[in-house]
Coordinates of C-alpha atoms and ligand atoms in Angstrom, one line a residue:
M1 CA 26.7 -19.1 -10.2
Y2 CA 28.9 -15.6 -10.4
I3 CA 26.3 -12.7 -11.2
V4 CA 27.2 -9.1 -12.0
Q5 CA 24.7 -6.8 -11.6
I6 CA 24.7 -3.3 -13.5
A7 CA 23.0 -0.5 -11.7
S8 CA 22.9 3.3 -11.5
E9 CA 22.3 2.7 -8.0
C10 CA 23.6 0.4 -4.3
A11 CA 22.6 1.5 -1.2
P12 CA 24.3 2.8 0.8
V13 CA 27.0 4.5 -1.3
I14 CA 24.6 5.7 -3.7
K15 CA 21.1 5.8 -3.0
A16 CA 18.2 7.9 -4.6
G17 CA 15.5 5.4 -3.8
G18 CA 14.5 1.9 -3.3
L19 CA 16.2 0.7 -6.4
G20 CA 20.1 0.7 -4.1
D21 CA 18.2 -1.0 -1.3
V22 CA 17.5 -3.8 -3.7
V23 CA 20.6 -4.1 -5.6
Y24 CA 22.5 -4.1 -2.0
G25 CA 20.2 -6.3 -0.3
L26 CA 19.8 -8.8 -3.0
S27 CA 23.5 -9.2 -3.8
R28 CA 24.1 -9.7 -0.4
E29 CA 21.9 -12.3 -0.1
V30 CA 22.7 -14.3 -3.1
E31 CA 26.2 -14.4 -1.8
K32 CA 25.0 -15.5 1.2
K33 CA 23.7 -18.4 -0.6
G34 CA 26.5 -19.3 -1.9
H35 CA 27.2 -17.7 -5.3
C36 CA 29.5 -14.4 -6.4
V37 CA 28.3 -11.3 -7.2
E38 CA 29.9 -8.2 -8.3
V39 CA 28.2 -5.2 -8.8
I40 CA 29.0 -2.3 -11.5
L41 CA 28.6 1.5 -10.7
P42 CA 28.9 4.9 -12.1
K43 CA 31.6 6.8 -9.9
Y44 CA 30.0 9.8 -9.2
D45 CA 31.4 12.8 -7.4
C46 CA 28.7 12.7 -5.0
M47 CA 28.2 9.3 -3.5
R48 CA 29.0 8.5 0.1
Y49 CA 32.9 7.8 -0.4
D50 CA 32.4 7.2 3.7
Q51 CA 30.7 4.1 2.8
I52 CA 33.6 2.1 1.0
W53 CA 36.4 0.3 2.2
G54 CA 39.2 -0.4 0.6
L55 CA 38.7 2.2 -2.5
H56 CA 41.6 1.5 -5.4
E57 CA 42.3 1.4 -9.3
A58 CA 41.4 -1.9 -10.4
Y59 CA 41.6 -1.3 -14.2
R60 CA 43.7 1.5 -15.8
D61 CA 43.2 2.8 -19.4
L62 CA 39.7 1.3 -20.2
W63 CA 39.1 2.6 -23.7
V64 CA 35.5 2.8 -24.1
P65 CA 34.4 3.1 -28.3
W66 CA 31.9 6.2 -27.9
N67 CA 30.9 8.2 -30.8
G68 CA 33.5 7.3 -33.2
G69 CA 36.2 8.0 -31.0
V70 CA 36.7 6.4 -27.5
I71 CA 36.8 7.8 -24.2
N72 CA 39.6 6.7 -21.5
C73 CA 38.2 5.3 -18.3
T74 CA 39.7 4.1 -14.8
V75 CA 37.8 1.4 -12.9
H76 CA 38.0 1.5 -9.3
C77 CA 37.1 -1.1 -6.7
G78 CA 36.2 -1.3 -3.3
W79 CA 33.9 -2.9 -0.6
V80 CA 30.4 -1.1 0.1
H81 CA 29.1 -2.8 3.7
G82 CA 30.8 -6.1 2.6
Q83 CA 29.3 -6.2 -1.1
L84 CA 32.5 -5.9 -3.9
C85 CA 31.7 -2.9 -6.3
F86 CA 33.4 -1.6 -9.3
F87 CA 32.7 2.2 -9.8
I88 CA 33.5 3.2 -13.7
E89 CA 35.1 6.8 -14.1
P90 CA 35.4 8.2 -17.3
H91 CA 37.8 11.2 -18.3
C92 CA 36.0 13.2 -20.8
E93 CA 35.1 16.9 -21.1
E94 CA 31.3 15.8 -20.7
N95 CA 32.3 14.8 -17.0
F96 CA 29.4 12.1 -17.1
F97 CA 29.4 11.6 -13.7
N98 CA 30.7 14.5 -11.8
R99 CA 27.4 16.5 -11.9
G100 CA 26.9 16.7 -8.1
T101 CA 23.5 15.2 -8.5
Y102 CA 22.6 11.1 -9.7
Y103 CA 20.0 12.0 -12.1
G104 CA 18.1 15.1 -13.7
A105 CA 20.7 16.3 -16.3
L106 CA 19.6 17.0 -19.4
D107 CA 21.8 14.6 -20.9
D108 CA 20.8 11.8 -18.7
H109 CA 20.2 9.4 -21.7
M110 CA 23.9 9.8 -22.6
R111 CA 25.0 9.7 -19.3
F112 CA 23.2 6.4 -19.1
A113 CA 24.3 4.9 -22.6
F114 CA 27.8 5.7 -22.0
F115 CA 27.7 3.9 -18.8
S116 CA 26.0 0.4 -20.2
K117 CA 28.3 0.5 -22.9
A118 CA 31.3 1.0 -20.7
A119 CA 30.2 -1.7 -18.1
L120 CA 30.4 -4.4 -20.9
E121 CA 33.6 -3.0 -22.0
F122 CA 35.3 -3.4 -19.0
L123 CA 33.4 -6.9 -18.5
L124 CA 35.0 -7.7 -22.1
K125 CA 38.3 -6.0 -21.2
A126 CA 39.0 -7.4 -17.8
N127 CA 38.1 -11.0 -19.0
K128 CA 35.0 -11.6 -16.7
R129 CA 32.4 -13.6 -18.0
P130 CA 29.5 -13.6 -15.6
D131 CA 26.9 -16.3 -16.3
V132 CA 24.4 -13.8 -15.8
I133 CA 24.2 -9.9 -16.0
H134 CA 21.1 -8.4 -14.0
C135 CA 20.5 -5.1 -15.1
H136 CA 17.7 -2.4 -13.6
D137 CA 15.6 0.3 -14.7
W138 CA 15.8 2.6 -18.1
Q139 CA 19.2 3.6 -16.8
T140 CA 21.1 0.1 -17.9
G141 CA 18.2 -0.9 -20.2
L142 CA 20.6 -0.4 -23.0
V143 CA 23.1 -3.5 -21.7
P144 CA 21.1 -6.2 -23.3
V145 CA 20.5 -4.4 -26.6
L146 CA 24.5 -3.7 -26.5
L147 CA 25.2 -7.7 -25.6
Y148 CA 23.2 -9.0 -28.2
E149 CA 24.4 -6.5 -31.2
I150 CA 27.9 -6.0 -30.3
Y151 CA 29.3 -7.7 -27.5
K152 CA 28.1 -11.3 -28.4
F153 CA 30.2 -11.4 -31.3
Q154 CA 33.1 -10.2 -29.4
G155 CA 33.3 -13.3 -26.8
M156 CA 30.5 -12.4 -24.6
D157 CA 27.9 -15.1 -26.1
T158 CA 27.2 -17.2 -23.2
Q159 CA 25.9 -14.3 -20.9
R160 CA 22.4 -14.4 -19.9
I161 CA 20.5 -11.1 -19.2
C162 CA 17.8 -10.6 -16.3
Y163 CA 16.0 -7.4 -16.4
T164 CA 14.7 -5.7 -13.4
I165 CA 11.9 -2.6 -13.8
H166 CA 11.4 -0.9 -10.7
N167 CA 9.6 2.0 -12.3
F168 CA 7.5 1.9 -15.5
K169 CA 7.1 5.6 -15.6
H170 CA 10.7 6.5 -16.1
Q171 CA 11.5 4.6 -19.5
G172 CA 14.5 6.6 -21.3
I173 CA 13.4 7.7 -24.5
A174 CA 16.0 9.3 -26.6
G175 CA 16.8 10.1 -30.5
T176 CA 19.0 8.2 -33.1
N177 CA 22.2 10.3 -31.8
I178 CA 22.4 7.6 -28.9
L179 CA 22.7 4.8 -31.8
W180 CA 25.4 7.0 -33.1
A181 CA 27.3 7.2 -30.0
T182 CA 27.1 3.7 -28.9
G183 CA 28.0 1.8 -31.9
L184 CA 24.6 0.7 -32.5
N185 CA 24.3 2.8 -35.5
R186 CA 21.6 1.4 -38.2
P187 CA 18.5 3.4 -37.4
E188 CA 16.3 1.9 -39.6
Y189 CA 16.8 -1.6 -37.8
Y190 CA 16.3 0.0 -34.3
F191 CA 13.6 2.3 -35.1
H192 CA 11.0 -1.1 -35.7
P193 CA 8.2 -1.7 -33.3
D194 CA 9.7 -5.2 -32.4
R195 CA 13.0 -3.7 -31.4
L196 CA 13.5 0.0 -29.5
Q197 CA 11.0 1.8 -31.6
D198 CA 8.8 3.7 -28.7
N199 CA 5.2 2.4 -29.0
F200 CA 3.9 6.2 -29.2
N201 CA 6.4 8.2 -30.5
P202 CA 7.9 7.1 -33.8
F203 CA 10.8 9.2 -33.5
G204 CA 11.9 7.8 -30.3
L205 CA 14.3 5.0 -28.9
N206 CA 13.0 3.5 -25.9
F207 CA 15.7 2.1 -23.8
M208 CA 13.2 0.3 -21.5
K209 CA 11.4 -1.4 -23.8
G210 CA 15.2 -2.7 -25.6
G211 CA 15.7 -4.1 -21.9
I212 CA 12.5 -5.8 -22.1
V213 CA 13.2 -7.0 -26.0
Y214 CA 16.5 -8.2 -25.6
S215 CA 16.7 -9.6 -21.8
N216 CA 16.5 -13.3 -21.4
A217 CA 14.1 -12.7 -18.7
F218 CA 12.4 -9.4 -17.2
N219 CA 10.4 -8.9 -14.3
T220 CA 9.0 -6.1 -11.9
V221 CA 8.9 -6.1 -8.4
S222 CA 5.5 -7.5 -6.9
P223 CA 3.4 -10.0 -8.3
H224 CA 0.5 -7.6 -8.4
H225 CA 2.4 -4.8 -9.9
A226 CA 3.3 -7.4 -12.5
W227 CA -0.5 -8.5 -13.2
E228 CA -0.9 -4.5 -13.2
A229 CA 1.7 -3.7 -15.8
H230 CA 0.3 -6.1 -18.2
N231 CA -3.5 -5.5 -17.6
T232 CA -3.9 -1.7 -16.9
D233 CA -2.6 1.6 -18.0
V234 CA 0.6 1.3 -14.9
G235 CA 2.7 -0.1 -17.6
C236 CA 3.1 3.7 -19.0
G237 CA 2.5 2.3 -22.6
L238 CA 4.2 -0.8 -22.5
G239 CA 1.6 -3.4 -21.7
G240 CA 1.6 -4.6 -25.4
T241 CA 4.9 -5.0 -25.0
I242 CA 4.7 -6.9 -22.1
H243 CA 2.1 -9.0 -23.9
Q244 CA 4.1 -9.8 -26.4
H245 CA 6.8 -11.2 -24.4
Q246 CA 5.1 -12.4 -21.7
G247 CA 6.4 -15.9 -21.4
K248 CA 9.6 -14.4 -20.0
F249 CA 7.9 -11.7 -17.8
S250 CA 7.3 -12.1 -13.9
G251 CA 6.8 -10.1 -10.3
I252 CA 9.4 -11.2 -7.7
L253 CA 8.5 -8.8 -4.7
N254 CA 11.3 -7.4 -3.0
G255 CA 12.8 -8.0 0.2
I256 CA 15.0 -5.5 2.2
S257 CA 18.4 -6.2 4.3
Y258 CA 17.6 -7.7 7.5
D259 CA 21.4 -6.3 8.3
M260 CA 20.7 -3.4 7.6
W261 CA 16.9 -2.7 9.0
N262 CA 17.4 -4.6 12.2
P263 CA 15.5 -2.9 15.3
A264 CA 17.4 -5.2 17.6
A265 CA 20.9 -4.3 16.1
D266 CA 20.6 -0.9 14.3
T267 CA 23.1 2.0 15.1
F268 CA 21.0 4.8 14.3
I269 CA 18.3 4.2 17.0
P270 CA 19.0 4.8 20.7
Q271 CA 17.0 1.9 21.6
H272 CA 17.2 -1.6 20.5
Y273 CA 14.0 -3.9 20.3
S274 CA 12.4 -7.2 19.0
P275 CA 8.7 -8.3 19.0
E276 CA 9.3 -9.9 22.6
T277 CA 10.7 -6.3 24.0
F278 CA 8.0 -4.1 21.9
E279 CA 7.7 -1.9 25.0
K280 CA 11.6 -0.2 24.4
K281 CA 10.4 0.9 21.3
S282 CA 8.9 4.3 23.0
V283 CA 12.4 4.9 23.8
N284 CA 12.8 5.6 20.2
K285 CA 9.9 7.7 19.9
Q286 CA 10.7 9.8 23.0
A287 CA 13.8 10.4 20.9
L288 CA 12.7 11.4 18.1
R289 CA 10.1 13.9 19.6
D290 CA 13.5 15.4 21.3
R291 CA 15.4 15.6 18.0
L292 CA 12.7 17.2 16.2
L293 CA 11.6 19.4 19.0
L294 CA 7.9 17.9 19.1
R295 CA 5.7 18.5 22.2
D296 CA 6.6 16.0 24.7
E297 CA 3.3 14.4 25.1
D298 CA 2.5 10.7 24.1
K299 CA 0.1 10.8 21.4
P300 CA 0.2 8.6 18.4
L301 CA 2.9 9.5 16.2
V302 CA 1.9 9.2 12.1
C303 CA 4.7 9.4 9.7
Y304 CA 5.5 9.5 5.8
V305 CA 9.3 8.6 4.5
G306 CA 9.5 8.7 0.8
R307 CA 10.2 10.5 -2.2
L308 CA 8.0 13.3 -2.5
D309 CA 6.7 12.6 -6.1
N310 CA 3.5 12.3 -8.0
Q311 CA 3.6 8.4 -7.8
K312 CA 3.6 8.6 -3.9
G313 CA 0.0 10.3 -3.9
V314 CA 1.4 13.5 -2.3
H315 CA -2.1 15.3 -2.1
L316 CA -3.1 12.4 0.3
V317 CA 0.1 12.7 1.9
H318 CA -0.7 16.3 2.6
H319 CA -4.1 16.1 3.7
A320 CA -2.7 12.7 6.1
I321 CA -0.6 15.8 8.0
Y322 CA -3.6 18.0 8.6
H323 CA -6.2 15.0 9.3
A324 CA -3.7 13.3 11.4
L325 CA -3.1 16.9 13.6
N326 CA -7.2 17.6 14.1
R327 CA -7.6 13.9 15.2
G328 CA -4.9 14.8 18.0
A329 CA -1.7 12.9 16.8
Q330 CA 1.8 14.2 16.0
F331 CA 3.0 14.1 12.3
V332 CA 6.7 13.7 11.2
L333 CA 7.8 13.8 7.1
L334 CA 11.1 12.7 5.7
G335 CA 10.9 13.6 2.0
S336 CA 12.9 15.1 -0.9
A337 CA 11.0 16.1 -4.3
T338 CA 12.9 16.6 -7.4
E339 CA 9.9 18.4 -9.3
T340 CA 10.0 22.1 -8.4
S341 CA 6.0 22.7 -7.8
I342 CA 6.1 19.7 -5.4
H343 CA 9.2 20.8 -3.7
S344 CA 7.9 24.4 -3.5
W345 CA 4.5 23.3 -1.8
F346 CA 5.9 21.5 0.9
W347 CA 8.5 24.2 1.7
H348 CA 5.2 26.5 1.8
E349 CA 3.6 23.8 4.3
K350 CA 6.5 23.6 6.3
N351 CA 6.9 27.1 6.6
H352 CA 3.0 27.3 7.7
L353 CA 3.3 24.5 9.9
N354 CA 6.6 25.6 11.8
D355 CA 5.6 26.6 15.1
N356 CA 3.4 23.4 15.5
P357 CA 4.4 21.7 18.7
D358 CA 3.3 18.5 16.7
C359 CA 4.4 18.6 13.8
H360 CA 7.9 18.3 11.6
L361 CA 8.4 18.3 7.7
E362 CA 12.3 17.7 6.9
L363 CA 12.4 18.3 3.4
S364 CA 16.0 16.4 2.7
F365 CA 17.5 13.2 2.0
N366 CA 18.5 11.6 5.5
E367 CA 19.0 8.0 6.0
E368 CA 20.1 8.3 9.6
L369 CA 17.0 10.3 10.3
A370 CA 14.8 7.4 8.4
H371 CA 16.1 5.0 10.7
L372 CA 15.0 6.9 13.8
I373 CA 11.6 7.8 12.3
Y374 CA 10.9 4.1 11.2
A375 CA 11.8 3.0 15.0
G376 CA 9.9 5.9 16.5
A377 CA 6.6 6.3 14.8
D378 CA 3.1 4.3 15.9
I379 CA 1.5 4.5 12.2
V380 CA 3.4 5.3 8.7
V381 CA 0.9 6.3 5.7
V382 CA 1.6 5.0 2.2
P383 CA -0.9 6.8 0.2
S384 CA 0.9 5.8 -3.3
N385 CA -1.1 6.4 -6.9
Y386 CA 0.6 3.3 -8.0
E387 CA 3.9 1.2 -6.5
P388 CA 5.9 -1.5 -7.9
C389 CA 6.7 -2.7 -4.4
G390 CA 7.5 -0.2 -1.8
L391 CA 9.5 -0.5 1.0
T392 CA 8.4 1.9 3.4
Q393 CA 6.0 -0.4 4.3
V394 CA 8.1 -3.4 4.7
I395 CA 10.7 -1.4 6.8
A396 CA 8.3 0.0 8.8
L397 CA 6.5 -3.6 9.4
R398 CA 10.1 -4.6 10.9
Y399 CA 10.5 -1.8 13.1
G400 CA 6.8 -2.4 14.6
T401 CA 5.3 0.7 12.8
V402 CA 2.0 -0.3 11.7
P403 CA 1.1 0.7 7.9
V404 CA -1.9 2.3 6.3
V405 CA -1.7 2.1 2.5
R406 CA -3.7 2.5 -0.6
G407 CA -4.2 -1.0 -1.9
V408 CA -2.0 -1.0 -5.2
G409 CA 0.8 -2.8 -6.8
G410 CA 3.4 -4.2 -4.0
L411 CA 1.4 -2.6 -1.3
V412 CA -1.0 -5.8 -1.9
N413 CA 1.0 -8.1 -1.6
T414 CA 2.6 -6.9 2.1
V415 CA -0.2 -5.4 3.7
F416 CA -3.4 -7.1 5.0
D417 CA -6.2 -5.1 6.6
Y418 CA -7.1 -5.6 10.1
D419 CA -10.5 -5.4 9.8
Y420 CA -11.5 -6.6 6.1
D421 CA -8.8 -9.1 5.1
E422 CA -11.2 -12.4 4.9
A423 CA -8.2 -14.4 3.2
R424 CA -6.1 -13.9 6.4
S425 CA -6.7 -15.0 9.8
P426 CA -7.0 -12.1 12.4
N427 CA -3.7 -12.9 13.7
E428 CA -2.1 -12.6 10.4
R429 CA -3.4 -9.1 9.8
N430 CA -0.6 -6.3 9.9
G431 CA -2.2 -2.8 8.5
F432 CA -4.7 -1.0 7.3
V433 CA -5.7 -0.7 3.5
F434 CA -7.9 1.7 1.5
Y435 CA -8.5 1.7 -2.1
Q436 CA -10.0 5.3 -3.5
Q437 CA -8.0 8.3 -4.0
D438 CA -9.7 10.5 -2.4
N439 CA -9.1 12.2 1.2
Y440 CA -12.5 10.2 2.3
A441 CA -10.8 7.0 1.9
L442 CA -7.5 7.9 3.5
E443 CA -9.2 9.5 6.2
T444 CA -11.4 5.9 6.6
A445 CA -8.5 4.1 7.0
L446 CA -6.1 6.3 8.9
D447 CA -9.2 6.9 11.4
R448 CA -9.3 2.9 11.7
A449 CA -5.5 3.2 13.0
L450 CA -6.0 5.8 15.4
D451 CA -8.9 4.8 17.1
L452 CA -7.6 1.4 17.4
Y453 CA -4.4 3.4 18.9
Y454 CA -7.0 5.2 21.5
Q455 CA -9.3 2.6 22.4
V456 CA -7.8 -0.5 22.2
P457 CA -4.0 0.2 23.1
E458 CA -2.9 -3.3 23.3
K459 CA -4.7 -4.7 20.3
F460 CA -2.9 -1.8 18.4
Q461 CA 0.2 -3.1 19.8
Q462 CA -0.3 -6.8 19.4
L463 CA -0.8 -5.6 15.5
A464 CA 2.3 -4.0 15.4
Q465 CA 3.7 -7.3 16.8
Q466 CA 1.9 -8.8 14.0
G467 CA 3.7 -6.8 11.5
M468 CA 7.5 -7.5 13.1
A469 CA 6.1 -11.6 12.6
Y470 CA 6.5 -11.3 9.1
D471 CA 9.7 -12.4 6.8
Y472 CA 10.4 -10.0 4.0
S473 CA 14.0 -10.5 4.4
W474 CA 15.7 -11.4 1.0
N475 CA 15.8 -14.7 1.7
K476 CA 12.9 -16.1 -0.3
P477 CA 12.8 -13.6 -3.2
A478 CA 16.6 -14.4 -3.2
D479 CA 16.1 -17.8 -4.0
Q480 CA 13.1 -17.1 -6.8
Y481 CA 15.7 -15.2 -8.4
L482 CA 18.5 -17.3 -8.2
A483 CA 15.6 -19.9 -9.8
L484 CA 15.0 -17.4 -12.4
Y485 CA 19.0 -17.2 -13.3
E486 CA 19.3 -20.8 -13.4
F487 CA 16.5 -20.7 -15.9
I488 CA 17.5 -18.5 -18.3
R489 CA 21.1 -20.5 -18.5
H490 CA 19.4 -23.6 -19.4
P491 CA 16.2 -23.1 -20.6
Ligands
ADQ501 N1 14.2 11.6 2.2 C1 14.5 10.4 2.7 N2 15.2 10.2 3.5 C2 15.9 9.0 3.8 N3 15.4 7.8 3.0 C3 14.7 7.9 2.2 C4 14.0 9.3 1.7 N4 13.1 9.3 0.6 C5 12.9 7.8 0.5 N5 14.0 7.2 1.0 C6 14.3 5.6 1.5 O1 14.3 5.2 0.1 C7 13.7 4.0 -0.1 C8 12.5 4.3 -1.1 O2 11.7 3.0 -1.3 P1 10.3 2.9 -2.5 O3 10.0 1.5 -2.0 O4 9.7 3.9 -1.8 O5 11.5 3.2 -3.4 P2 10.8 4.2 -4.8 O6 9.8 4.7 -5.0 O7 12.2 5.0 -4.4 O8 11.5 3.1 -5.9 C9 11.1 2.2 -6.8 O9 11.9 0.9 -6.7 C10 11.6 0.1 -5.5 C11 12.6 -0.8 -5.2 O10 12.3 -1.9 -6.2 C12 10.3 -0.1 -5.1 O11 9.5 -0.5 -4.1 C13 9.2 0.9 -5.3 O12 7.9 0.6 -5.4 C14 9.5 1.8 -6.8 O13 8.6 3.1 -6.7 C15 13.3 3.6 1.4 O14 14.2 2.9 2.0 C16 13.2 5.3 2.3 O15 13.5 4.8 3.2

């Protein structure tokens, strides 16, 4: 099969969060299984050019119809750790992708609507006719709309679309100008409850809803979150639309790239280890303490790695820091916030805790440090308000770091409580789960983890090794996506 992924991120060259990991990991695995995958991305000025091999011009003078005129683009191509990627560079005064940041511009809707249109125009003009186009999140929600309303009539009538939602919170709501810019036109047609009209704002066009309505199949990134999105308010207003299209909706649990995340071969950590040589993990803990100038004493090391966002339960992350320190543990946080209030809040905490020898808050995005933290920590906290899948706990399990998580979304499908998961035998359990959103709930789970660490260290180690034994690679999820691709090609 020939698959093209159209996305706004692909790790490690463009990574703001988990979307990048998924696009890269899934593409590689599908290729390993004998299929051809290409990835189309924007050519951002701020992406990590050092992660692209052999970048060269692949297509010059791609003229993309836009706003009644045309925009000239150059398409570049190169390999990102073995994955063939195309990067679209528009030459126009809007400078869509030269903003020094991936997201957060006032005209994000225009930027990604343009990208969606340009990606399809590239496929058309370069005579690429994939069997399946796989697109992701609101940024590429217009791809299926444009394919079925415009490009189908220009020779792309056999392409099928799989649309994956990684986060229902950001849906991409825009106005009529998007219709004129993309050439979809006809507001009276698209502002309809069965098409792109937002379910709550009658004057808004909803990109994600477009992706749902026009795709051949759509999914979210874990079975439990699929259920939540359909049946609770976690669908952020799209529950009714999901219900209407439930026949083509599913939940496929994310994997992680076992090449990129591998404690036995990770180039970012000083000591390799495996479940059989688990005791060597402590060398990484020592290295982490040294690097962050933490007190050199063997205490349990608790960490948080992730975006600092309300989704992630930041008030509980904050509480976890102080609770862990009160219980005699050390705490390391690696995170970055896009919201100014959260950013300032954690900067304030960082200054406050600056002289604490048991704590370090690193407020930046740092891929290399993330690897060392997963390898060096004993416990990771993931107290999310909602979590479509969550990769942090899955990576932590791979590195023998015990997860303490809130039982929502994909966390329910990946972490099984040491004390209470009756559906699994004790030797299949791998972490600690709590359910309520208050400090006390977090404390009860974190305390159970710390008590086990302090009181029965050999059992704590066994639990960490049990976590490492789980297979959360892309192997099985890639098979599920391939089955879905096959299904939409031959329904
Ligand atoms: N400051 C930092 N420095 C270095 N690395 C950092 C970092 N902050 C985060 N990361 C890394 O980014 C990834 C984040 O994964 P998450 O699953 O938390 O994704 P996120 O919530 O962004 O994405 C959404 O998409 C993913 C993928 O589908 C879903 O798992 C998730 O539930 C959904 O919210 C991990 O690889 C983590 O190590």
